[in-house]
XYZ file of C-alpha atoms in Angstrom:
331
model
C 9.273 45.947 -32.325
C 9.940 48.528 -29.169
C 11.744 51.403 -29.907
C 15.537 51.474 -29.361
C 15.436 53.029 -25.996
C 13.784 50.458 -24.369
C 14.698 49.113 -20.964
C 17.238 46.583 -21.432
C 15.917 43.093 -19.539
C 17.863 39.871 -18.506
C 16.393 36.488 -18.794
C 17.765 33.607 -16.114
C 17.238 30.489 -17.585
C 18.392 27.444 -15.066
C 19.543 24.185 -16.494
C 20.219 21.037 -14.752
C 20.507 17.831 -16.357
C 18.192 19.225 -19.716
C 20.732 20.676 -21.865
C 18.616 20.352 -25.135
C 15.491 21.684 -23.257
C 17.480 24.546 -22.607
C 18.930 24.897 -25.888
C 15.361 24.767 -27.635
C 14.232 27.793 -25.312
C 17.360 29.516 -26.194
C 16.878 29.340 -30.110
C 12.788 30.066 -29.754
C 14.260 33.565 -27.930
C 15.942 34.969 -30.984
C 13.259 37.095 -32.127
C 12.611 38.675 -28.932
C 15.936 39.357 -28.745
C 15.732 40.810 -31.817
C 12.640 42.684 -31.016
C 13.951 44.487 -27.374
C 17.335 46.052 -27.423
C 19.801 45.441 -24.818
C 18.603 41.500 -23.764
C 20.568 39.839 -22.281
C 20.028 36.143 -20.937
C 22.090 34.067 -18.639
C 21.621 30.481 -18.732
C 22.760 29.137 -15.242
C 23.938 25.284 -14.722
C 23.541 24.133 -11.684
C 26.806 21.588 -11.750
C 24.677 19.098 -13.587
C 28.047 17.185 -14.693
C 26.664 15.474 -17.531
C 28.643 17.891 -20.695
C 25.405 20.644 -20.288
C 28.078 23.365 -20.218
C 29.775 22.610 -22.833
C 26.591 21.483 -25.346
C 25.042 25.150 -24.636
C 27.816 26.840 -24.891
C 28.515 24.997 -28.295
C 24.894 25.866 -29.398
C 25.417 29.418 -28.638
C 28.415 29.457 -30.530
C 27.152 27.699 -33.065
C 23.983 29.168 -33.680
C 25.982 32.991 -33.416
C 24.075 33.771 -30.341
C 27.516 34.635 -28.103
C 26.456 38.552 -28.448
C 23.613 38.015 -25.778
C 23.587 34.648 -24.826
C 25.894 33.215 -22.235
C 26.496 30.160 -19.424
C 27.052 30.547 -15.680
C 28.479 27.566 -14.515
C 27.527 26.661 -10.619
C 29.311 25.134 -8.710
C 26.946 22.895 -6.743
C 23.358 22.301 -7.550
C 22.072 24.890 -5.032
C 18.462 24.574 -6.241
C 16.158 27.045 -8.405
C 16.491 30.000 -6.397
C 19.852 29.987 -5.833
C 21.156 28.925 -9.274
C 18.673 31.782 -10.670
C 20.110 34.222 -7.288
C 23.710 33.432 -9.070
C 21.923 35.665 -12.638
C 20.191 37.928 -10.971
C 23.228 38.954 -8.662
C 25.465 39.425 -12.321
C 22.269 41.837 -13.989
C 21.739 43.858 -10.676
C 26.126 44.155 -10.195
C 26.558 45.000 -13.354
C 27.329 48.609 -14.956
C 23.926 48.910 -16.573
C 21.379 46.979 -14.583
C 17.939 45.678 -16.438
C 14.758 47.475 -15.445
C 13.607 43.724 -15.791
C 14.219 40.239 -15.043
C 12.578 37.337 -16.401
C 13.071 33.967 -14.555
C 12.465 30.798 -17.446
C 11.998 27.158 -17.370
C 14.574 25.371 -20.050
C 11.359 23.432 -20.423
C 9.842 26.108 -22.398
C 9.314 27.504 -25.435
C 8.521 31.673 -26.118
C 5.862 32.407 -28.226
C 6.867 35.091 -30.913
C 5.821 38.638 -28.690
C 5.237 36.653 -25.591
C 8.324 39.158 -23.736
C 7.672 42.210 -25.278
C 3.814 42.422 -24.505
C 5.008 41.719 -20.893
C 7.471 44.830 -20.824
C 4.629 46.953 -23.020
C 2.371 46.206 -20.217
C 4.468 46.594 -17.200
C 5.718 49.513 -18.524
C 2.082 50.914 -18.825
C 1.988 49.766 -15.377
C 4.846 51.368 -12.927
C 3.062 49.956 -10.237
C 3.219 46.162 -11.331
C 6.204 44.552 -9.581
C 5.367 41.237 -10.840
C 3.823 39.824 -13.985
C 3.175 36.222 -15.393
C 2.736 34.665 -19.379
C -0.052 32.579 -20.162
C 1.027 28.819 -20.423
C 0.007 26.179 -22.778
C 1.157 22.425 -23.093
C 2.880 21.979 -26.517
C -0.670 20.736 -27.921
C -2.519 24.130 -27.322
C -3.993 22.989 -23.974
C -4.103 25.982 -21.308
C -2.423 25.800 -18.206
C -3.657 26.858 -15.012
C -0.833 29.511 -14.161
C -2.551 32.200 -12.155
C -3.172 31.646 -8.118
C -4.098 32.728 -4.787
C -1.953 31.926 -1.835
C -2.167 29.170 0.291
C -4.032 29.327 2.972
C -5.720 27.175 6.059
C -9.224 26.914 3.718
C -7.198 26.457 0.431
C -5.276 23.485 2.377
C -8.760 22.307 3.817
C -10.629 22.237 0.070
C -7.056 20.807 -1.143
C -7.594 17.674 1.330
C -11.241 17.335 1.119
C -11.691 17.183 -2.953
C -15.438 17.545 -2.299
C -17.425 19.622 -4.981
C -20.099 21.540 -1.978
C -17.109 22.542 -0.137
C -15.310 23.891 -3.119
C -18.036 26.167 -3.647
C -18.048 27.194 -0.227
C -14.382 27.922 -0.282
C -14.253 28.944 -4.355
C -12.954 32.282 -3.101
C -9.767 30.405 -1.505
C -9.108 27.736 -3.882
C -5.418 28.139 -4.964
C -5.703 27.417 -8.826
C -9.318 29.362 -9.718
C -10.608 29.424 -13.414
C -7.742 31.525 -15.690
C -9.267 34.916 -16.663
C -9.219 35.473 -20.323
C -7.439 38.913 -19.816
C -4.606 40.698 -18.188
C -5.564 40.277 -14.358
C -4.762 41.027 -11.028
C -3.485 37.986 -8.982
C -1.243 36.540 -5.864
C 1.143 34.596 -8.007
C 2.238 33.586 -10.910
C 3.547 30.075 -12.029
C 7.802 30.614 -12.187
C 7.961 28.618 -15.848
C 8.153 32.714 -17.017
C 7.556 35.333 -14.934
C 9.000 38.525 -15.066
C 10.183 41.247 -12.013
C 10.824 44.364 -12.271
C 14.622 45.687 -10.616
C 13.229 47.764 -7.914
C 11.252 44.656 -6.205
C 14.719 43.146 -5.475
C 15.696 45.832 -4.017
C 13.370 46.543 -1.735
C 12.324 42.799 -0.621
C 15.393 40.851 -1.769
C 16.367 38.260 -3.579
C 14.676 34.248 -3.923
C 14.864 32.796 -0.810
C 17.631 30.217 -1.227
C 16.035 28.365 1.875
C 13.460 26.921 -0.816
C 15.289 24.031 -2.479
C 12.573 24.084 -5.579
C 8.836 24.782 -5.361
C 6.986 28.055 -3.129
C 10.116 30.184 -4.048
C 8.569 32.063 -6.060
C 5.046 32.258 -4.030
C 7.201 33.683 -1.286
C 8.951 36.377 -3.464
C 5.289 37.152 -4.869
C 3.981 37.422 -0.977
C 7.000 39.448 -0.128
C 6.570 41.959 -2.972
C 2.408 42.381 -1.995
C 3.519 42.986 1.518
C 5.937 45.768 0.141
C 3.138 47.421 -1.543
C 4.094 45.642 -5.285
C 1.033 43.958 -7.365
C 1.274 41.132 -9.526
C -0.688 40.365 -12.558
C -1.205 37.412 -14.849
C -0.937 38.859 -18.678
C -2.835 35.549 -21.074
C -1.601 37.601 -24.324
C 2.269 36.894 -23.525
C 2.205 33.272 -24.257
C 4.785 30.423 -23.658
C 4.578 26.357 -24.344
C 5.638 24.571 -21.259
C 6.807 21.101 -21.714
C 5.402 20.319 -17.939
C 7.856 18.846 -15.790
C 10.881 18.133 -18.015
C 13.019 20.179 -15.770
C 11.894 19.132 -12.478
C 10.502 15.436 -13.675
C 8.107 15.416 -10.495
C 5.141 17.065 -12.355
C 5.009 15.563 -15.795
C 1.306 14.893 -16.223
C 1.074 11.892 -18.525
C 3.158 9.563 -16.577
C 2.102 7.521 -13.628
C 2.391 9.515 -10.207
C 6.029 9.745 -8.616
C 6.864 9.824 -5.074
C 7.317 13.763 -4.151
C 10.715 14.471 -3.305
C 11.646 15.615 0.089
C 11.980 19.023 -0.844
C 8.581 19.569 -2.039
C 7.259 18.566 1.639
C 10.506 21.227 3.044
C 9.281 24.170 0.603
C 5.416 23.922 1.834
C 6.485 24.052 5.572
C 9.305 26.010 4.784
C 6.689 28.506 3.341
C 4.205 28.435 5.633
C 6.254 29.012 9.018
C 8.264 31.920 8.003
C 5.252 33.771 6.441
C 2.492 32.820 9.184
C 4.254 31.052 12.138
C 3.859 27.754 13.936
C 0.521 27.904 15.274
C -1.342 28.519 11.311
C 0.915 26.163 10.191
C -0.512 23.640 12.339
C -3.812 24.427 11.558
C -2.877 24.298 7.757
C -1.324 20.539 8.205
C -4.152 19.695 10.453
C -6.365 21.241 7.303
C -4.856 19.272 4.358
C -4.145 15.970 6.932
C -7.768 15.415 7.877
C -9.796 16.135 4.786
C -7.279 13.746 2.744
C -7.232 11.257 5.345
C -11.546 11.091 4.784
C -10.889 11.139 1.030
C -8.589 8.217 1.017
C -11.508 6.366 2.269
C -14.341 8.185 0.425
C -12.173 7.248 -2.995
C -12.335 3.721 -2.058
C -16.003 3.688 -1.031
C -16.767 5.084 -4.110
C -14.479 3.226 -6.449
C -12.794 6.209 -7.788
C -9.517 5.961 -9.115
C -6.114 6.650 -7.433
C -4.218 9.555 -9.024
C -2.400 10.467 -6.513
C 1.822 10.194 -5.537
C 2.798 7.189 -3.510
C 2.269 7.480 0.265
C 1.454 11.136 0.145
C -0.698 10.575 3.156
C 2.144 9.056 5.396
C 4.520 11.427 3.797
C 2.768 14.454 4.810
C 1.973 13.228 8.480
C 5.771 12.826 8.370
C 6.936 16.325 7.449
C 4.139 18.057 8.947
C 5.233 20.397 12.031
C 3.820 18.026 14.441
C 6.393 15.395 13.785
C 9.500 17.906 12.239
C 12.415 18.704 15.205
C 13.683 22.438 15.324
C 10.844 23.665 13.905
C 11.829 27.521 15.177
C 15.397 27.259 14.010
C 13.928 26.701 10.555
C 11.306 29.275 10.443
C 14.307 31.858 12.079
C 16.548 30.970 8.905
């Protein structure tokens, strides 16, 4: 256990539609909570409309957790950074702000120590803005958590899938091998990471232009470029019940559609941080090498894994074919 004077932290968890999700990651907190002094966590509902608000707030009655555990209801589903912007704004208005916020899936589960090794360290750290848990699927199985940002090559080995041009590009490929120790990286999955006060107040908040997805790869980018590093800590562990909370990434069921806003996010992303012109060459990237794997999988039999019409979606919502494509990377 810290000592009592440690720096009080706020945890946003955002629930839509999952209200027993969110309730299990609510009851696997308790010990942290215990453990660090001054915790506080905000569980945000972004007008899901299905009885959410009142089932949590019944469980935190119920359970006795009303002394640091309590709902924000929204009221429109705004999307994961603003429904998490709605928390944040309460901790950093309030009388005694947190050193620390930690953003967490409902879909999750905290792993006894898992928060208080990521304080320890960032505390040991002053110079860490940023810092991700390990993540594991509820049968032990490591997930890959720690990246590099997207780039023109990362798009081009993304496309391809070929093995020699992976190892020609290993340095850019987005999701490399997970170290087995506390590392330096460019981002950090958003199922838990944790920020520390000043990097919202020098960079700002999410960027509520992301509906879900790359919001927190652009708050990670914006905190490098403002002199912040960001680390990936494997000790501070969380299960991650992939998916529940977005139900686009769940990894045992057959391949969805994307949704629109994935496709908005990854433009989104790449005009305001790089402009028109890499953004074209990133589209051009991904949109030729998976155009020559479509065919190479079916020369060579392999099977299809991939979402429905990806191809035809992505030619769609690349730059070349979006309208008022300067109006969006000016907002």
């Amino acid at each position: 256990m810290l000592s009592d004077n440690s720096p009080p932290l706020l945890i946003s968890i955002l629930n839509y539609r999952t209200p027993k999700l969110a309730i299990d990651c609510l009851g696997s907190l308790v010990s942290e909570v215990q453990a660090l002094p001054g915790t506080r966590v905000i569980v945000g509902d972004n007008d899901s409309g299905d009885g959410s608000v009142e089932l949590i707030r019944a469980a935190i009655e119920t359970n006795g957790w009303g002394d640091w555990a309590s709902v924000l209801p929204l009221d429109h589903n705004g999307g994961c950074a603003f429904g998490n912007n709605a928390a944040i704004r309460q901790g950093l208005e309030s009388d005694n702000p947190p050193d620390y916020f930690l953003l967490l899936n409902p879909d999750t589960l905290v792993k006894p120590g898992a928060l208080q090794i990521l304080i320890k360290f960032m505390n040991e750290h002053p110079q860490i803005g940023l810092a991700g848990s390990g993540q594991e699927l509820p049968d032990g199985t490591p997930l890959l958590c720690a990246f590099r940002f997207h780039t023109i090559l990362s798009e081009l080995d993304r496309g391809w899938r070929l093995g020699i041009l992976s190892k020609v590009l290993h340095k850019w490929i987005v999701a490399p091998p997970l170290p087995e120790t506390a590392t330096q990286t460019d981002w950090v999955g958003g199922a838990s990471i944790m920020i520390r006060r000043e990097v919202f107040e020098q960079v700002g908040l999410l960027d509520e232009g992301y509906f879900l997805y790359y919001e927190e790869v652009d708050l990670c980018l914006r905190a490098r470029r403002a002199g912040w590093t960001c680390w990936y800590v494997p000790e501070s562990v969380i299960i991650h019940i992939v998916g529940q909370s977005t139900g686009v990434t769940t990894p045992t069921d057959t391949p969805k559609r994307l949704p629109q806003y994935m496709f908005d996010s990854r433009r989104r992303y790449f005009l305001k941080n790089h402009g028109w012109l890499y953004t074209a060459l990133a589209d051009m990237a991904w949109l030729s090498g998976y155009a020559v794997w479509r065919v190479r999988r079916v020369l060579q039999g392999k099977p299809d894994r991939d979402p429905p019409q990806l191809l035809s979606d992505s030619i769609q919502n690349s730059v070349f074919f979006k309208a008022k494509l300067d109006q969006i990377a000016k907002s």
